[in-house]
PDB file of C-alpha atoms in Angstrom:
ATOM      1  CA  UNK S   1      89.783  62.153 -19.878  1.00  0.00           C
ATOM      2  CA  UNK S   2      92.959  64.202 -19.620  1.00  0.00           C
ATOM      3  CA  UNK S   3      94.501  67.430 -20.907  1.00  0.00           C
ATOM      4  CA  UNK S   4      95.817  66.930 -24.458  1.00  0.00           C
ATOM      5  CA  UNK S   5      98.866  69.076 -23.702  1.00  0.00           C
ATOM      6  CA  UNK S   6     100.113  68.243 -20.203  1.00  0.00           C
ATOM      7  CA  UNK S   7      98.207  65.023 -19.480  1.00  0.00           C
ATOM      8  CA  UNK S   8      96.571  66.138 -16.226  1.00  0.00           C
ATOM      9  CA  UNK S   9      93.437  64.086 -15.578  1.00  0.00           C
ATOM     10  CA  UNK S  10      90.162  65.909 -15.206  1.00  0.00           C
ATOM     11  CA  UNK S  11      88.489  65.502 -11.834  1.00  0.00           C
ATOM     12  CA  UNK S  12      86.308  67.510  -9.458  1.00  0.00           C
ATOM     13  CA  UNK S  13      89.000  70.174  -8.931  1.00  0.00           C
ATOM     14  CA  UNK S  14      90.215  70.420 -12.522  1.00  0.00           C
ATOM     15  CA  UNK S  15      87.508  71.078 -15.087  1.00  0.00           C
ATOM     16  CA  UNK S  16      88.741  70.268 -18.625  1.00  0.00           C
ATOM     17  CA  UNK S  17      87.436  72.419 -21.453  1.00  0.00           C
ATOM     18  CA  UNK S  18      86.869  71.083 -24.976  1.00  0.00           C
ATOM     19  CA  UNK S  19      88.450  72.604 -28.062  1.00  0.00           C
ATOM     20  CA  UNK S  20      85.653  74.896 -29.252  1.00  0.00           C
ATOM     21  CA  UNK S  21      86.338  74.184 -32.927  1.00  0.00           C
ATOM     22  CA  UNK S  22      86.495  70.385 -33.149  1.00  0.00           C
ATOM     23  CA  UNK S  23      85.299  69.186 -29.712  1.00  0.00           C
ATOM     24  CA  UNK S  24      87.799  66.293 -29.894  1.00  0.00           C
ATOM     25  CA  UNK S  25      90.413  67.260 -27.309  1.00  0.00           C
ATOM     26  CA  UNK S  26      90.308  68.809 -23.839  1.00  0.00           C
ATOM     27  CA  UNK S  27      92.578  71.240 -22.052  1.00  0.00           C
ATOM     28  CA  UNK S  28      93.088  72.196 -18.425  1.00  0.00           C
ATOM     29  CA  UNK S  29      94.052  75.801 -19.252  1.00  0.00           C
ATOM     30  CA  UNK S  30      94.352  78.335 -22.050  1.00  0.00           C
ATOM     31  CA  UNK S  31      98.158  78.041 -21.754  1.00  0.00           C
ATOM     32  CA  UNK S  32      97.979  74.292 -22.466  1.00  0.00           C
ATOM     33  CA  UNK S  33      95.622  74.927 -25.382  1.00  0.00           C
ATOM     34  CA  UNK S  34      98.043  77.480 -26.897  1.00  0.00           C
ATOM     35  CA  UNK S  35     101.049  75.194 -26.341  1.00  0.00           C
ATOM     36  CA  UNK S  36      99.282  72.244 -27.996  1.00  0.00           C
ATOM     37  CA  UNK S  37      97.853  74.240 -30.931  1.00  0.00           C
ATOM     38  CA  UNK S  38     100.691  73.538 -33.440  1.00  0.00           C
ATOM     39  CA  UNK S  39     100.308  69.771 -32.868  1.00  0.00           C
ATOM     40  CA  UNK S  40      96.522  69.881 -32.933  1.00  0.00           C
ATOM     41  CA  UNK S  41      95.937  72.364 -35.767  1.00  0.00           C
ATOM     42  CA  UNK S  42      95.841  69.920 -38.718  1.00  0.00           C
ATOM     43  CA  UNK S  43      93.527  67.382 -37.021  1.00  0.00           C
ATOM     44  CA  UNK S  44      91.349  70.184 -35.727  1.00  0.00           C
ATOM     45  CA  UNK S  45      90.824  71.690 -39.196  1.00  0.00           C
ATOM     46  CA  UNK S  46      90.015  68.263 -40.629  1.00  0.00           C
ATOM     47  CA  UNK S  47      87.430  67.620 -37.899  1.00  0.00           C
ATOM     48  CA  UNK S  48      85.869  71.063 -38.391  1.00  0.00           C
ATOM     49  CA  UNK S  49      85.303  70.221 -42.081  1.00  0.00           C
ATOM     50  CA  UNK S  50      83.775  66.868 -41.097  1.00  0.00           C
ATOM     51  CA  UNK S  51      81.455  68.573 -38.605  1.00  0.00           C
ATOM     52  CA  UNK S  52      80.412  71.094 -41.254  1.00  0.00           C
ATOM     53  CA  UNK S  53      79.645  68.292 -43.733  1.00  0.00           C
ATOM     54  CA  UNK S  54      77.688  66.364 -41.111  1.00  0.00           C
ATOM     55  CA  UNK S  55      75.605  69.441 -40.369  1.00  0.00           C
ATOM     56  CA  UNK S  56      75.184  70.312 -44.040  1.00  0.00           C
ATOM     57  CA  UNK S  57      74.030  66.857 -45.063  1.00  0.00           C
ATOM     58  CA  UNK S  58      72.012  66.114 -41.952  1.00  0.00           C
ATOM     59  CA  UNK S  59      68.699  65.635 -43.686  1.00  0.00           C
ATOM     60  CA  UNK S  60      65.799  63.331 -43.084  1.00  0.00           C
ATOM     61  CA  UNK S  61      65.771  60.247 -45.283  1.00  0.00           C
ATOM     62  CA  UNK S  62      62.632  61.615 -46.928  1.00  0.00           C
ATOM     63  CA  UNK S  63      59.755  63.999 -46.407  1.00  0.00           C
ATOM     64  CA  UNK S  64      56.175  64.116 -47.620  1.00  0.00           C
ATOM     65  CA  UNK S  65      57.350  66.839 -50.026  1.00  0.00           C
ATOM     66  CA  UNK S  66      59.592  64.391 -51.881  1.00  0.00           C
ATOM     67  CA  UNK S  67      63.091  64.990 -53.221  1.00  0.00           C
ATOM     68  CA  UNK S  68      64.524  67.826 -55.271  1.00  0.00           C
ATOM     69  CA  UNK S  69      64.404  66.530 -58.875  1.00  0.00           C
ATOM     70  CA  UNK S  70      67.917  67.908 -59.528  1.00  0.00           C
ATOM     71  CA  UNK S  71      70.098  67.001 -56.528  1.00  0.00           C
ATOM     72  CA  UNK S  72      67.785  64.282 -55.116  1.00  0.00           C
ATOM     73  CA  UNK S  73      68.130  65.612 -51.560  1.00  0.00           C
ATOM     74  CA  UNK S  74      64.858  65.510 -49.591  1.00  0.00           C
ATOM     75  CA  UNK S  75      63.010  68.819 -49.887  1.00  0.00           C
ATOM     76  CA  UNK S  76      62.994  70.748 -46.624  1.00  0.00           C
ATOM     77  CA  UNK S  77      59.774  71.061 -44.675  1.00  0.00           C
ATOM     78  CA  UNK S  78      60.342  74.833 -44.484  1.00  0.00           C
ATOM     79  CA  UNK S  79      58.427  76.129 -47.530  1.00  0.00           C
ATOM     80  CA  UNK S  80      60.753  79.129 -47.851  1.00  0.00           C
ATOM     81  CA  UNK S  81      63.676  76.821 -48.693  1.00  0.00           C
ATOM     82  CA  UNK S  82      62.309  75.619 -52.024  1.00  0.00           C
ATOM     83  CA  UNK S  83      60.713  77.155 -55.112  1.00  0.00           C
ATOM     84  CA  UNK S  84      57.989  75.895 -57.421  1.00  0.00           C
ATOM     85  CA  UNK S  85      58.751  76.498 -61.082  1.00  0.00           C
ATOM     86  CA  UNK S  86      55.746  77.851 -62.978  1.00  0.00           C
ATOM     87  CA  UNK S  87      56.862  76.315 -66.287  1.00  0.00           C
ATOM     88  CA  UNK S  88      57.084  72.660 -65.219  1.00  0.00           C
ATOM     89  CA  UNK S  89      55.487  72.772 -61.733  1.00  0.00           C
ATOM     90  CA  UNK S  90      58.555  71.119 -60.216  1.00  0.00           C
ATOM     91  CA  UNK S  91      59.536  71.932 -56.662  1.00  0.00           C
ATOM     92  CA  UNK S  92      63.271  72.660 -56.593  1.00  0.00           C
ATOM     93  CA  UNK S  93      65.410  73.218 -53.482  1.00  0.00           C
ATOM     94  CA  UNK S  94      66.844  76.695 -53.108  1.00  0.00           C
ATOM     95  CA  UNK S  95      70.376  75.288 -53.335  1.00  0.00           C
ATOM     96  CA  UNK S  96      69.793  74.052 -56.886  1.00  0.00           C
ATOM     97  CA  UNK S  97      67.843  77.194 -57.775  1.00  0.00           C
ATOM     98  CA  UNK S  98      70.658  79.476 -56.610  1.00  0.00           C
ATOM     99  CA  UNK S  99      73.367  77.292 -58.174  1.00  0.00           C
ATOM    100  CA  UNK S 100      71.546  77.631 -61.495  1.00  0.00           C
ATOM    101  CA  UNK S 101      71.189  81.392 -61.007  1.00  0.00           C
ATOM    102  CA  UNK S 102      74.888  81.718 -60.259  1.00  0.00           C
ATOM    103  CA  UNK S 103      75.866  79.636 -63.303  1.00  0.00           C
ATOM    104  CA  UNK S 104      73.687  81.814 -65.513  1.00  0.00           C
ATOM    105  CA  UNK S 105      75.251  85.013 -64.150  1.00  0.00           C
ATOM    106  CA  UNK S 106      78.799  83.716 -64.526  1.00  0.00           C
ATOM    107  CA  UNK S 107      78.167  82.546 -68.090  1.00  0.00           C
ATOM    108  CA  UNK S 108      75.929  85.532 -68.924  1.00  0.00           C
ATOM    109  CA  UNK S 109      73.012  83.308 -69.896  1.00  0.00           C
ATOM    110  CA  UNK S 110      69.324  84.180 -70.003  1.00  0.00           C
ATOM    111  CA  UNK S 111      67.415  83.053 -66.891  1.00  0.00           C
ATOM    112  CA  UNK S 112      65.924  79.585 -67.319  1.00  0.00           C
ATOM    113  CA  UNK S 113      64.218  77.034 -65.122  1.00  0.00           C
ATOM    114  CA  UNK S 114      66.846  74.875 -63.397  1.00  0.00           C
ATOM    115  CA  UNK S 115      64.817  71.736 -64.153  1.00  0.00           C
ATOM    116  CA  UNK S 116      63.256  71.998 -67.626  1.00  0.00           C
ATOM    117  CA  UNK S 117      65.402  74.892 -68.956  1.00  0.00           C
ATOM    118  CA  UNK S 118      62.409  76.898 -70.220  1.00  0.00           C
ATOM    119  CA  UNK S 119      62.650  80.670 -69.999  1.00  0.00           C
ATOM    120  CA  UNK S 120      61.720  82.146 -66.611  1.00  0.00           C
ATOM    121  CA  UNK S 121      58.460  84.121 -66.929  1.00  0.00           C
ATOM    122  CA  UNK S 122      59.047  87.858 -67.264  1.00  0.00           C
ATOM    123  CA  UNK S 123      55.821  88.853 -65.541  1.00  0.00           C
ATOM    124  CA  UNK S 124      53.309  87.452 -63.033  1.00  0.00           C
ATOM    125  CA  UNK S 125      50.763  87.221 -65.863  1.00  0.00           C
ATOM    126  CA  UNK S 126      53.118  85.010 -67.880  1.00  0.00           C
ATOM    127  CA  UNK S 127      53.749  82.841 -64.799  1.00  0.00           C
ATOM    128  CA  UNK S 128      49.973  82.467 -64.317  1.00  0.00           C
ATOM    129  CA  UNK S 129      49.558  81.448 -67.989  1.00  0.00           C
ATOM    130  CA  UNK S 130      52.230  78.781 -67.512  1.00  0.00           C
ATOM    131  CA  UNK S 131      50.513  77.496 -64.384  1.00  0.00           C
ATOM    132  CA  UNK S 132      47.133  77.401 -66.172  1.00  0.00           C
ATOM    133  CA  UNK S 133      48.691  75.327 -68.978  1.00  0.00           C
ATOM    134  CA  UNK S 134      50.032  72.863 -66.398  1.00  0.00           C
ATOM    135  CA  UNK S 135      46.603  72.682 -64.715  1.00  0.00           C
ATOM    136  CA  UNK S 136      44.865  72.104 -68.079  1.00  0.00           C
ATOM    137  CA  UNK S 137      47.368  69.319 -68.749  1.00  0.00           C
ATOM    138  CA  UNK S 138      46.252  67.743 -65.428  1.00  0.00           C
ATOM    139  CA  UNK S 139      49.725  68.043 -63.907  1.00  0.00           C
ATOM    140  CA  UNK S 140      49.331  66.679 -60.344  1.00  0.00           C
ATOM    141  CA  UNK S 141      51.840  69.165 -58.864  1.00  0.00           C
ATOM    142  CA  UNK S 142      50.107  72.152 -60.482  1.00  0.00           C
ATOM    143  CA  UNK S 143      46.679  70.901 -59.415  1.00  0.00           C
ATOM    144  CA  UNK S 144      47.872  70.388 -55.834  1.00  0.00           C
ATOM    145  CA  UNK S 145      49.328  73.893 -55.673  1.00  0.00           C
ATOM    146  CA  UNK S 146      46.186  75.424 -57.194  1.00  0.00           C
ATOM    147  CA  UNK S 147      44.041  73.457 -54.733  1.00  0.00           C
ATOM    148  CA  UNK S 148      46.095  74.853 -51.870  1.00  0.00           C
ATOM    149  CA  UNK S 149      45.586  78.390 -53.188  1.00  0.00           C
ATOM    150  CA  UNK S 150      41.827  77.766 -53.438  1.00  0.00           C
ATOM    151  CA  UNK S 151      41.772  76.565 -49.837  1.00  0.00           C
ATOM    152  CA  UNK S 152      43.737  79.634 -48.670  1.00  0.00           C
ATOM    153  CA  UNK S 153      41.118  81.853 -50.347  1.00  0.00           C
ATOM    154  CA  UNK S 154      38.295  79.957 -48.619  1.00  0.00           C
ATOM    155  CA  UNK S 155      37.182  78.018 -51.731  1.00  0.00           C
ATOM    156  CA  UNK S 156      37.117  74.603 -50.069  1.00  0.00           C
ATOM    157  CA  UNK S 157      35.001  72.987 -52.783  1.00  0.00           C
ATOM    158  CA  UNK S 158      37.452  74.124 -55.486  1.00  0.00           C
ATOM    159  CA  UNK S 159      40.350  72.878 -53.394  1.00  0.00           C
ATOM    160  CA  UNK S 160      38.834  69.413 -53.029  1.00  0.00           C
ATOM    161  CA  UNK S 161      38.125  69.225 -56.774  1.00  0.00           C
ATOM    162  CA  UNK S 162      41.758  70.087 -57.573  1.00  0.00           C
ATOM    163  CA  UNK S 163      43.203  67.722 -55.018  1.00  0.00           C
ATOM    164  CA  UNK S 164      40.935  64.894 -56.200  1.00  0.00           C
ATOM    165  CA  UNK S 165      42.080  65.425 -59.813  1.00  0.00           C
ATOM    166  CA  UNK S 166      45.708  65.513 -58.639  1.00  0.00           C
ATOM    167  CA  UNK S 167      45.273  62.211 -56.813  1.00  0.00           C
ATOM    168  CA  UNK S 168      43.834  60.415 -59.853  1.00  0.00           C
TER     169      UNK S 168
END
């Protein structure tokens, strides 16, 4: 490869450095990089956007957690990057959750679930009532979550009962 500005070939003596924004071109010196900047600027910005998009959308094809029911992007393995809605027991990615929150603030709307549009519970007790309703309705997602909570508390028998019901 060679310097994008002056054309000097890189070899053992001359170490070419990549553009730190786009990684597409190489320069032999800071002077050459500055001289070439006006010619390179447009392509560089375009490549930076492409790199950002590649990073943003670099997701596995699928995970065992499934896809977000709103944007259909695979749910991240990191549990802190998604939220379970107590009203419908759907697991929603934080991107969709925050987009809904932002829309509600901008339009001055009451907080609602981004999936089913039911009111967000105003208290933990109300959230628990919603979850109980979902469990009584044999919702597999609610049963799985409740089984996980049972296991975390040491109630392994209760966990297995919930998970078995969820699997049916």
